[in-house]
CSV table of C-alpha atoms and ligand atoms in Angstrom, one decimal:
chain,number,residue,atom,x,y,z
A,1,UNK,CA,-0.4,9.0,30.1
A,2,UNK,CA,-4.4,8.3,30.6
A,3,UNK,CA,-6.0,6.9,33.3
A,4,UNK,CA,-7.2,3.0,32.5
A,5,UNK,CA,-10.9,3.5,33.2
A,6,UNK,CA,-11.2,5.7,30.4
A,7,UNK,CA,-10.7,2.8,28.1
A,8,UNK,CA,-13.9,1.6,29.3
A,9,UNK,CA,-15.8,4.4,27.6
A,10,UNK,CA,-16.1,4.0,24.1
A,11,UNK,CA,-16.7,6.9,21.9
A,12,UNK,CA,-20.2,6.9,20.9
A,13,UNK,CA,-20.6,5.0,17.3
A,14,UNK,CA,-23.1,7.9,15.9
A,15,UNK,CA,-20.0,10.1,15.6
A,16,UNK,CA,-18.5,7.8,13.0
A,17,UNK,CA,-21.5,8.7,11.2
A,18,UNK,CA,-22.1,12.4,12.2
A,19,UNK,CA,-18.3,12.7,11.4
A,20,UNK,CA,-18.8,11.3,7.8
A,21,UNK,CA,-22.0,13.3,7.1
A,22,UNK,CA,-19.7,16.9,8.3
A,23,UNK,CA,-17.1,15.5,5.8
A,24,UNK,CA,-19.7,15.0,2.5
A,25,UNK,CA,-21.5,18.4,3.8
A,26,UNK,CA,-17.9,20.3,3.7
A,27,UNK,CA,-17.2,19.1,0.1
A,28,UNK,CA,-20.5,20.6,-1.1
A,29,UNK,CA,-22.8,17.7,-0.9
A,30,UNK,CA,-26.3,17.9,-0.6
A,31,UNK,CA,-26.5,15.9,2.9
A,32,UNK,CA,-30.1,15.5,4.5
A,33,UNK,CA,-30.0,14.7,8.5
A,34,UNK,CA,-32.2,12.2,10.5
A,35,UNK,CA,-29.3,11.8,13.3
A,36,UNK,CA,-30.4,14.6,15.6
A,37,UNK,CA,-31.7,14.0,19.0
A,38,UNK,CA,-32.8,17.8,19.8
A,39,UNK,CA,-35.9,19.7,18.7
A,40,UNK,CA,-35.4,22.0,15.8
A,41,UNK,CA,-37.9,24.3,17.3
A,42,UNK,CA,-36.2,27.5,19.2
A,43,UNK,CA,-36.4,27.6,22.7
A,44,UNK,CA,-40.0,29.8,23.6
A,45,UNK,CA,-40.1,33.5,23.7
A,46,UNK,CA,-41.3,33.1,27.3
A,47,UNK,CA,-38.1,31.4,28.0
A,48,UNK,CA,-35.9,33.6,26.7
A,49,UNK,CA,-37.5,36.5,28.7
A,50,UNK,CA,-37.0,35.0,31.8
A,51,UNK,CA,-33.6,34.1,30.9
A,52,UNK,CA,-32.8,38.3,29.8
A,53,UNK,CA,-34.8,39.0,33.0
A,54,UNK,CA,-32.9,36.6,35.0
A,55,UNK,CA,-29.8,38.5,33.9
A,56,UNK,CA,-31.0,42.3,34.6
A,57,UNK,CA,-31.7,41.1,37.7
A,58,UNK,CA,-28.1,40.4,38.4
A,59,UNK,CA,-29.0,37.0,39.4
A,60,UNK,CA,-25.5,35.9,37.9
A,61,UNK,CA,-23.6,34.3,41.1
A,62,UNK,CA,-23.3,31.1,43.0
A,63,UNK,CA,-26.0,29.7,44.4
A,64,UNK,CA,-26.7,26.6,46.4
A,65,UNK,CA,-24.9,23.7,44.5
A,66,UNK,CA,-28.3,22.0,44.3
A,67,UNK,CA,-30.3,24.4,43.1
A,68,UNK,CA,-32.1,27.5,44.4
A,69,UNK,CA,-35.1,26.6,46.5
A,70,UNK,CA,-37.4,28.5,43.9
A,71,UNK,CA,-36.5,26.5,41.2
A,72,UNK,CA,-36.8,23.2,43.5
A,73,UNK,CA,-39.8,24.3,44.8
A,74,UNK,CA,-41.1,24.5,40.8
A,75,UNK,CA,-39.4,21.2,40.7
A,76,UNK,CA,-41.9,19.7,43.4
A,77,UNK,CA,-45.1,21.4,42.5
A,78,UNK,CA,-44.6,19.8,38.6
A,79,UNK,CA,-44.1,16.7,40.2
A,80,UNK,CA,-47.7,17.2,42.2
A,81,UNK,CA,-49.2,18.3,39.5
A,82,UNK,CA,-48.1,16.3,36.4
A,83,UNK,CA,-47.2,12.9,38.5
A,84,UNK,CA,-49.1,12.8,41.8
A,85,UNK,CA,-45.5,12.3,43.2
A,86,UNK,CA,-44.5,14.4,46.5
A,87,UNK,CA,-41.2,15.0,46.8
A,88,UNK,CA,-39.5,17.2,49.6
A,89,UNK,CA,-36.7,19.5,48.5
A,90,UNK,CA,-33.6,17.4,50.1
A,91,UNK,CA,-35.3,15.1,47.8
A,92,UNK,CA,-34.2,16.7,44.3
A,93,UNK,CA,-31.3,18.2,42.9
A,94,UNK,CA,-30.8,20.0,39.7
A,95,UNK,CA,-27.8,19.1,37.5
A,96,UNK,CA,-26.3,20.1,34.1
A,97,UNK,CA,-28.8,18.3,32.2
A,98,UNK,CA,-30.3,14.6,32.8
A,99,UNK,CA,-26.9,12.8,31.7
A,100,UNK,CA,-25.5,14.8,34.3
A,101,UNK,CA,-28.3,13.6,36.6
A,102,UNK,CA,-27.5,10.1,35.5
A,103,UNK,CA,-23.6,10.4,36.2
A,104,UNK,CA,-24.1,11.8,39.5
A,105,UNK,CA,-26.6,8.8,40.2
A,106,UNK,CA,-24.6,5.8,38.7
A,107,UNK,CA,-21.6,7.4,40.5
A,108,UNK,CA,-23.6,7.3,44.0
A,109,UNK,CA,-25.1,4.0,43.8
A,110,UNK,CA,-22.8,1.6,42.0
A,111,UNK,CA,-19.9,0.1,42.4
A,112,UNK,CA,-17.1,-3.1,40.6
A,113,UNK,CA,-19.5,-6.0,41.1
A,114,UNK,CA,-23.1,-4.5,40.7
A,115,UNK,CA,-25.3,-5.8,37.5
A,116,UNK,CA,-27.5,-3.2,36.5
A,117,UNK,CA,-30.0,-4.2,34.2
A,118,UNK,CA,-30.6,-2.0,30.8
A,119,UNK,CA,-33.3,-2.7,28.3
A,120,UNK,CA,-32.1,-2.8,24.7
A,121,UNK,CA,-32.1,-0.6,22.6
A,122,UNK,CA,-31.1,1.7,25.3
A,123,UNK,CA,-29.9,5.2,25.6
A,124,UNK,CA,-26.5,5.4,24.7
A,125,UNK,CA,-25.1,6.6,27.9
A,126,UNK,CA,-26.6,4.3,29.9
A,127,UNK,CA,-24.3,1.5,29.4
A,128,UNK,CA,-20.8,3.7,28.7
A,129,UNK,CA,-21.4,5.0,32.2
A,130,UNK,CA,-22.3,1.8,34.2
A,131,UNK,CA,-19.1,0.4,32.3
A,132,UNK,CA,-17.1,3.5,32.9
A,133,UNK,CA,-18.0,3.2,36.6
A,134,UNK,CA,-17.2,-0.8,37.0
A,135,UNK,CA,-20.7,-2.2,36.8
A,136,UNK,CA,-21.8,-4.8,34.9
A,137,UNK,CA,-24.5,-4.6,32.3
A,138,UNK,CA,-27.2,-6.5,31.5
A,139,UNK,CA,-28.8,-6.1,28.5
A,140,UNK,CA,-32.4,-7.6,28.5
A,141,UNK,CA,-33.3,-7.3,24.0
A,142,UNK,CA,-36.9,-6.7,22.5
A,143,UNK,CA,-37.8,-5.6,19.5
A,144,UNK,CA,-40.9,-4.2,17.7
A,145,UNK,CA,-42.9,-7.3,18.0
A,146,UNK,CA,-43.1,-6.8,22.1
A,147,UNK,CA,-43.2,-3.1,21.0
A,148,UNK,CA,-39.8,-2.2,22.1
A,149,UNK,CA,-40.9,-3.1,26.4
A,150,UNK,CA,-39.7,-5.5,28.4
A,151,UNK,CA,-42.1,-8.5,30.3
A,152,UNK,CA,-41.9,-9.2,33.6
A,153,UNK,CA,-41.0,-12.7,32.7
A,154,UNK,CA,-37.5,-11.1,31.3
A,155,UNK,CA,-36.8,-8.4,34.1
A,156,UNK,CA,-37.4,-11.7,36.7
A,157,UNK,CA,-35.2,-13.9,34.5
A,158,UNK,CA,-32.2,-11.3,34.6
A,159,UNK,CA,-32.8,-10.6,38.8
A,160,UNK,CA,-29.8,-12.0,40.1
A,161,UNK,CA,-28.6,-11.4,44.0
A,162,UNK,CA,-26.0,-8.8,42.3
A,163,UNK,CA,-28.6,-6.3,40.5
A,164,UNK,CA,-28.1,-2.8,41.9
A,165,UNK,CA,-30.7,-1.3,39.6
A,166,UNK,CA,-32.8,-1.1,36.2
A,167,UNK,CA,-33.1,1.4,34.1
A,168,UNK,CA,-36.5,2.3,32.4
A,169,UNK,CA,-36.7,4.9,29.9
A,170,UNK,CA,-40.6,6.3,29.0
A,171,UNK,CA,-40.9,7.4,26.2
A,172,UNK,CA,-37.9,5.8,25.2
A,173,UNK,CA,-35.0,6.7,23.0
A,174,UNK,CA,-34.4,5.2,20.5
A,175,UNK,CA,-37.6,3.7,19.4
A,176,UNK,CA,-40.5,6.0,21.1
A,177,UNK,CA,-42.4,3.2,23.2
A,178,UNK,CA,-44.2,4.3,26.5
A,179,UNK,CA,-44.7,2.4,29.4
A,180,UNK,CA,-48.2,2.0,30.7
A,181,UNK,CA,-49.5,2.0,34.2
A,182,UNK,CA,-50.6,-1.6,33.9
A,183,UNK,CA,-47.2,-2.5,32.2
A,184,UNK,CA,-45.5,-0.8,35.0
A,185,UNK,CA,-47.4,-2.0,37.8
A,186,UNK,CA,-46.7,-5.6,36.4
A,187,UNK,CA,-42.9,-4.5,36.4
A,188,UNK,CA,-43.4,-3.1,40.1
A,189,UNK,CA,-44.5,-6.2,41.0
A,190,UNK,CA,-41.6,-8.6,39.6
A,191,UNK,CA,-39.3,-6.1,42.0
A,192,UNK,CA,-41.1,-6.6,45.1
A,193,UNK,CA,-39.4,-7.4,48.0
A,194,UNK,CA,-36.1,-7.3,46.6
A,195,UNK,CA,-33.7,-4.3,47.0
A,196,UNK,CA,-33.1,-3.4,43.1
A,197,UNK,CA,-33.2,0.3,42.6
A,198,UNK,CA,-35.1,1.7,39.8
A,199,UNK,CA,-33.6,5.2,37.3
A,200,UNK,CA,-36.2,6.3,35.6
A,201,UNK,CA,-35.7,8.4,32.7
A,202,UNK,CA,-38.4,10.5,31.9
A,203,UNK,CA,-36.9,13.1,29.6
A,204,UNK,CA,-39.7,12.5,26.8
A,205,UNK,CA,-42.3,12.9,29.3
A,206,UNK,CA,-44.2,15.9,27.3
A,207,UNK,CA,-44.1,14.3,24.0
A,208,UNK,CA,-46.5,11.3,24.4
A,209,UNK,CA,-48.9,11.2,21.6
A,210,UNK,CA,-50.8,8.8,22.4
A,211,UNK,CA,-51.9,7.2,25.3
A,212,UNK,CA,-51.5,8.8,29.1
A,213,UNK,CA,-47.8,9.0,30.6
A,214,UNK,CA,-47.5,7.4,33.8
A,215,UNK,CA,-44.5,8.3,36.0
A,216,UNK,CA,-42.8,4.7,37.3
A,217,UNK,CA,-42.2,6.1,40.9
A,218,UNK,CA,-46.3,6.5,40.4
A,219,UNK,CA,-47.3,3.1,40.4
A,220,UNK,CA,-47.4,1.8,44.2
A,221,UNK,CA,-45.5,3.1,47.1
A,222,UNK,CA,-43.2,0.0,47.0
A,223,UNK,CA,-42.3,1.9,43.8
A,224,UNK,CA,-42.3,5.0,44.8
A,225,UNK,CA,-39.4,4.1,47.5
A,226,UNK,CA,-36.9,1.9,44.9
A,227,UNK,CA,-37.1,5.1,42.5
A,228,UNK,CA,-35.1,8.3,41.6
A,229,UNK,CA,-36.7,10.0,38.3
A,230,UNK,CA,-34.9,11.8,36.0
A,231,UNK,CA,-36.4,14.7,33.9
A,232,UNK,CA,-35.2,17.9,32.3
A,233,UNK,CA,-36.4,20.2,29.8
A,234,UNK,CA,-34.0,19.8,26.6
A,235,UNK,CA,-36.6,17.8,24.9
A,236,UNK,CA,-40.0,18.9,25.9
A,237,UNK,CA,-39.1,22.4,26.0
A,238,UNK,CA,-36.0,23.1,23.5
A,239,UNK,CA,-34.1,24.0,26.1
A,240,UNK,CA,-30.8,21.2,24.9
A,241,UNK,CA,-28.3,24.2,25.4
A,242,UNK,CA,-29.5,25.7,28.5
A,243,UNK,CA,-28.2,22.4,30.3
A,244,UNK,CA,-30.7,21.9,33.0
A,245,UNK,CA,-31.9,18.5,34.5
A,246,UNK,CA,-32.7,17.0,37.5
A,247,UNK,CA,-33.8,13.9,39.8
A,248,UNK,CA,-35.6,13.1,42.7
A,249,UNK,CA,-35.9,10.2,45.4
A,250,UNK,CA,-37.3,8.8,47.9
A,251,UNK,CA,-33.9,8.0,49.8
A,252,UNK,CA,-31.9,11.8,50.9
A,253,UNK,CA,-29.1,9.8,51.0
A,254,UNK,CA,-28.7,9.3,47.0
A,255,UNK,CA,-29.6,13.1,46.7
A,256,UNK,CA,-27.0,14.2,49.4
A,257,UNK,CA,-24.3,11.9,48.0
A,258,UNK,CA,-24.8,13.8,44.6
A,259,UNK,CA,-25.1,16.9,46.1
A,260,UNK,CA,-21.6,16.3,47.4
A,261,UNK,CA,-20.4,14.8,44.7
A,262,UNK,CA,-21.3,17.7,42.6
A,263,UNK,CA,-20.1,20.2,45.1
A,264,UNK,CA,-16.4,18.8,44.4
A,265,UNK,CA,-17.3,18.7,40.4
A,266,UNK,CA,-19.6,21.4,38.8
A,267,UNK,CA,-21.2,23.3,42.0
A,268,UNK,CA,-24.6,25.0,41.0
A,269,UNK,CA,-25.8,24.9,37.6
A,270,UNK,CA,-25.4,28.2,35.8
A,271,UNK,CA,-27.6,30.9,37.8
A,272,UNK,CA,-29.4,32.6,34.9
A,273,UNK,CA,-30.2,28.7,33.6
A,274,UNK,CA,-31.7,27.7,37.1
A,275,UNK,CA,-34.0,31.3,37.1
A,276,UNK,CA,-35.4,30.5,33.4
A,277,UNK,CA,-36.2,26.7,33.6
A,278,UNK,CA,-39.0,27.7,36.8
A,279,UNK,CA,-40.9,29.4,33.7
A,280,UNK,CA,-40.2,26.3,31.8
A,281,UNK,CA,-41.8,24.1,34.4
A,282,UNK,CA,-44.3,26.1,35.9
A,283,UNK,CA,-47.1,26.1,32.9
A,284,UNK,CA,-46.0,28.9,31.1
A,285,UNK,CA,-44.7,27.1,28.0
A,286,UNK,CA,-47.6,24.9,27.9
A,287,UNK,CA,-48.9,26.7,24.8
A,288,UNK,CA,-45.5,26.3,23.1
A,289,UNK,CA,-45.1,22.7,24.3
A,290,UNK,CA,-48.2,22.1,22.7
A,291,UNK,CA,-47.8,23.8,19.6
A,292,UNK,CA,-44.6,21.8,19.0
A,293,UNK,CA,-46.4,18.2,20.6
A,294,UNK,CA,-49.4,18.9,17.4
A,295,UNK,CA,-46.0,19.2,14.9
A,296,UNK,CA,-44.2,16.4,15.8
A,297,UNK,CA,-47.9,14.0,15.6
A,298,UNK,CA,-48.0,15.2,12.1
A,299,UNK,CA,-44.5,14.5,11.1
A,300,UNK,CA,-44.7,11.2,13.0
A,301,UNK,CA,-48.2,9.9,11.0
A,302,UNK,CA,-46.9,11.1,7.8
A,303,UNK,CA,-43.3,9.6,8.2
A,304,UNK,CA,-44.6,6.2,9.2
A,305,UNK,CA,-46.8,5.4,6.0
A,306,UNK,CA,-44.6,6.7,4.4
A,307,UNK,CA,-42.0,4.2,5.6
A,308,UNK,CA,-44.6,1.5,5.6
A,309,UNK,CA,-45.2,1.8,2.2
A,310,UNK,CA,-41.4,1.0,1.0
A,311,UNK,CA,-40.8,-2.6,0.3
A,312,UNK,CA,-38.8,-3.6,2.3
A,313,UNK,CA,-38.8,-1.7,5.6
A,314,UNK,CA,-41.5,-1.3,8.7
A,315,UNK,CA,-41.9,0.8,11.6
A,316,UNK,CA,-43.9,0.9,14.8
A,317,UNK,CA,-45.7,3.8,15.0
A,318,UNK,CA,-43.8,5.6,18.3
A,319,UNK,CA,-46.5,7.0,21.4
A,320,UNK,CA,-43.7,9.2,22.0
A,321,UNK,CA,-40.6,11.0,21.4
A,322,UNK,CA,-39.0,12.3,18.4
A,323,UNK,CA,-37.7,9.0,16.8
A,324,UNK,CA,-38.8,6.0,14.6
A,325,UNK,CA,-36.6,3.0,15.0
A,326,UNK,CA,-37.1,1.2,11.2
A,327,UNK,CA,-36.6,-2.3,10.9
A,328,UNK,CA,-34.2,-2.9,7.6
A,329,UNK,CA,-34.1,-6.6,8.6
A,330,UNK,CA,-35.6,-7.9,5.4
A,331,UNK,CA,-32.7,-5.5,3.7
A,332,UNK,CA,-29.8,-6.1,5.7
A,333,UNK,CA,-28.4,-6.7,9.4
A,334,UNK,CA,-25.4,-4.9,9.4
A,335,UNK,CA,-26.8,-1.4,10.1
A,336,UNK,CA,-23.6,0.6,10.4
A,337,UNK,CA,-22.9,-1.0,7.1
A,338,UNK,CA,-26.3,0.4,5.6
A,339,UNK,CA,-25.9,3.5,7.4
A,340,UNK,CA,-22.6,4.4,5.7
A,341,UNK,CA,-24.3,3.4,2.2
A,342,UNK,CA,-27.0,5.3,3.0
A,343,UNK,CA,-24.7,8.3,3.6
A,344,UNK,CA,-22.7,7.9,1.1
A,345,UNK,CA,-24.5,7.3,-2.2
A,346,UNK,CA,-27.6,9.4,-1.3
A,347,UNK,CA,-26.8,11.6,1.3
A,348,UNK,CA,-28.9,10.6,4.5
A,349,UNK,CA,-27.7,10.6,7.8
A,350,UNK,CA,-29.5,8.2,10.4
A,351,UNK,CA,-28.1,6.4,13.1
A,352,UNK,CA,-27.5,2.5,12.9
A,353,UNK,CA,-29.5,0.3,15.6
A,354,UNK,CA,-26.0,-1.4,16.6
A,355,UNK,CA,-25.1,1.7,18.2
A,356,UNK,CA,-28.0,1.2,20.2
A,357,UNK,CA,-27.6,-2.0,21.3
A,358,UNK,CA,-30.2,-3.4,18.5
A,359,UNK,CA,-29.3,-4.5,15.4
A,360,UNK,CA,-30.9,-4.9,12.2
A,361,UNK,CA,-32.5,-1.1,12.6
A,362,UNK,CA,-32.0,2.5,12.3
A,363,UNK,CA,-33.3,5.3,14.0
A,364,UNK,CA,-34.7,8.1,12.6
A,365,UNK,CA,-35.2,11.5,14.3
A,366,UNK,CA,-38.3,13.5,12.8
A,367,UNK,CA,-37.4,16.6,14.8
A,368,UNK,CA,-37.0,18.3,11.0
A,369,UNK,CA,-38.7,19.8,9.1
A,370,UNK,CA,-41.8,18.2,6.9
A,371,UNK,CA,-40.2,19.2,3.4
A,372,UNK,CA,-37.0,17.5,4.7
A,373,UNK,CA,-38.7,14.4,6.1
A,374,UNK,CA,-40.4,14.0,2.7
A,375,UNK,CA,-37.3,14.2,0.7
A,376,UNK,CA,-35.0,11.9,3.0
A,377,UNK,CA,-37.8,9.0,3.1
A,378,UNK,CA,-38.2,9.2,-0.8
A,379,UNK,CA,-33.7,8.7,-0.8
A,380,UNK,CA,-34.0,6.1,1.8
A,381,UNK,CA,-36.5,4.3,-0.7
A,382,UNK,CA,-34.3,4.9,-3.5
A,383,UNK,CA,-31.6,3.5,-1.5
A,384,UNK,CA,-33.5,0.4,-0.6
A,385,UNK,CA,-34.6,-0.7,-3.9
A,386,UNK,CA,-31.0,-0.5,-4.8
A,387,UNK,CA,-29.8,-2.2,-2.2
A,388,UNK,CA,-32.0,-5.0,-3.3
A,389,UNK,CA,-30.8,-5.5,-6.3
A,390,UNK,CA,-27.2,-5.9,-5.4
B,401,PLP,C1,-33.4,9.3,27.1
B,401,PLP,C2,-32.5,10.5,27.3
B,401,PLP,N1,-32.1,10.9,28.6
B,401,PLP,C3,-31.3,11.9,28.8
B,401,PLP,C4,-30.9,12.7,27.8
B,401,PLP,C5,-30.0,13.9,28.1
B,401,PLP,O1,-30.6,15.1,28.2
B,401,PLP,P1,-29.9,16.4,28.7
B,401,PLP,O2,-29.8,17.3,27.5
B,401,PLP,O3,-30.9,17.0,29.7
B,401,PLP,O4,-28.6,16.1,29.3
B,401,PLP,C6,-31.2,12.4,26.5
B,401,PLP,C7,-30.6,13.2,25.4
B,401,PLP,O5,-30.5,12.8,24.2
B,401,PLP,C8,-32.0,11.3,26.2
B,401,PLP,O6,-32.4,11.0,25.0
């Protein structure tokens, strides 16, 4: 009855895990989650009102499938002004969110035969979707002894005649690492003259915590021209509901072919959506985007020594995003396997490296309260010296 290609998708393995936590949490169980990859702040009063304004103001029809110009226009002047990027407005389109970005991208530019080249560990999506869509992926690993980034050395080694594209994701999910300028310009460099395409997922942008964010299309104009960026607000903003996202590039072509592609699909985003996120990008959440950057640098410092100090286990500590990717190496390298345990016998969820593409970790999302952090670090160190001894 189903259509082949959707065998190529596989269902992501955090469910498996998410599943089994909403099973122990139904029988009564006292289960403490790490697995979420949203803020648990609410989305900003500022926000809302623009939303309930948005509303009154009977903006509640179709609009242009790409966006209304005001909102693209926002779209452009936050590029000026946080990336020192121009973009035109038949150079962006807003989407249900960046994975919708990303599927209308993939879907325009590759095809049965193209490699596209994905750092690991890597976004879950990227790799269902470039496998969904025929491509081929290439994984290129690190780990936290190269801080989670690839070399040049690497991204030359895995050019072929056949890459279509790479993805970069800064800050990245799963493990928090930023790219810098320098380390990007190197990048920039290795892709000279050829013509690979970059995505660059820039979802985390607001929650760098150290260090300056650099925008890859930013580097060089050579850049600039092999780029589409993808950015939203769910993360930076708590806006994960609202579904809003969006990219821009260089090339109209990509933009129209997503344009149309979306016009067949999804048409405009939702109206009242598209009328709130321009007070989401235009500087009037800055206060609230900095209120909640200050909470996650304390939950971050506090989680990583007290992570570092359990025998057994290390971490990095992140520049950005909401996550800590733990090495459990020393413990075990099956980390669905621990995950499962972990669940189990002491009632924490976090998501296995394998899922991924990284084994031999576990990633932990400290968008959670303090109290909660506190508690689930002192089970996972129960669980660990356990674990030991077996
Ligand atoms: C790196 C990255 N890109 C994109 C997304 C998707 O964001 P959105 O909610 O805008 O679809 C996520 C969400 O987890 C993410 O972590």
């Amino acid at each position: 009855m189903l259509a082949k290609r959707i065998d190529k998708l596989s269902e992501s393995i955090t469910m498996a895990i998410t599943a089994l936590a909403q099973e122990l949490k139904a029988d009564g169980k006292d289960i403490l989650s790490f697995s979420a990859g949203e803020p648990d702040f609410d989305t900003p009063k500022v926000i809302k009102n623009a939303a309930i304004n948005a509303i009154n103001s009977g903006y509640t029809k179709y609009t242009a499938v790409d966006g209304i110009p005001a909102l693209k226009e926002a779209i452009a002047a936050k590029f000026k002004r946080d990336n020192e990027l121009t973009y035109e407005l038949d150079q962006i389109i807003v989407s249900n969110g960046a994975k919708h970005s990303l599927f209308n991208l993939f879907s325009a530019t590759i095809e049965k035969g193209d490699e596209v080249i994905v750092p690991a560990p890597y976004w879950v999506t990227y790799p269902e979707l470039v496998k969904y869509l025929d491509g081929t992926v290439v994984e290129i690993p690190t780990n936290d002894k190269t801080e989670f980034k690839i070399t040049p050395e690497q991204l030359q080694n895995a050019l072929t005649p056949k890459t279509k594209m790479l993805i970069l994701t800064t800050p990245s999910n799963p493990t928090g690492a930023v790219y810098s300028k320098e380390e990007l310009t190197a990048l920039a460099e290795v892709l000279k003259g050829t013509d690979v395409l970059v995505a660059s997922d820039e979802m985390y942008e607001k929650l760098i915590y150290d260090g300056k964010f650099t925008s890859a299309a930013a580097v060089s104009d050579d850049m600039f021209k092999r780029t589409i960026t993808i950015n939203g607000l769910s993360k930076s903003v708590a806006m994960t509901g609202w579904r809003f996202g969006y990219m821009a590039a260089h090339h109209t072509k990509i933009i129209k072919a997503a344009k149309k592609l979306q016009s067949q699909s999804t048409s405009n985003i939702n109206t009242m959506t598209q009328y709130t996120a321009i007070t989401g990008l235009d500087g009037s959440a800055d206060k609230d985007i900095e209120m909640m950057r200050k909470e996650f640098i304390k939950r971050r410092d506090e989680a990583v020594k007290l992570f570092n100090d359990i025998d057994g286990l290390s971490v990095l500590k992140p520049d950005g995003a909401f996550y800590l990717f733990v090495n459990i190496q020393q413990i075990s390298n099956d980390s669905m396997a621990f995950a499962k345990e972990l669940l189990a016998s002491k009632g924490v969820a976090v998501v296995p490296g394998v899922g991924f593409g990284s084994e031999g970790y576990f990633r932990f999302s400290f968008a959670t309260g303090i109290t909660t952090i506190r508690k689930g670090i002192k089970r996972i160190d129960e669980f660990v010296q356990e674990f030991k001894l077996k």
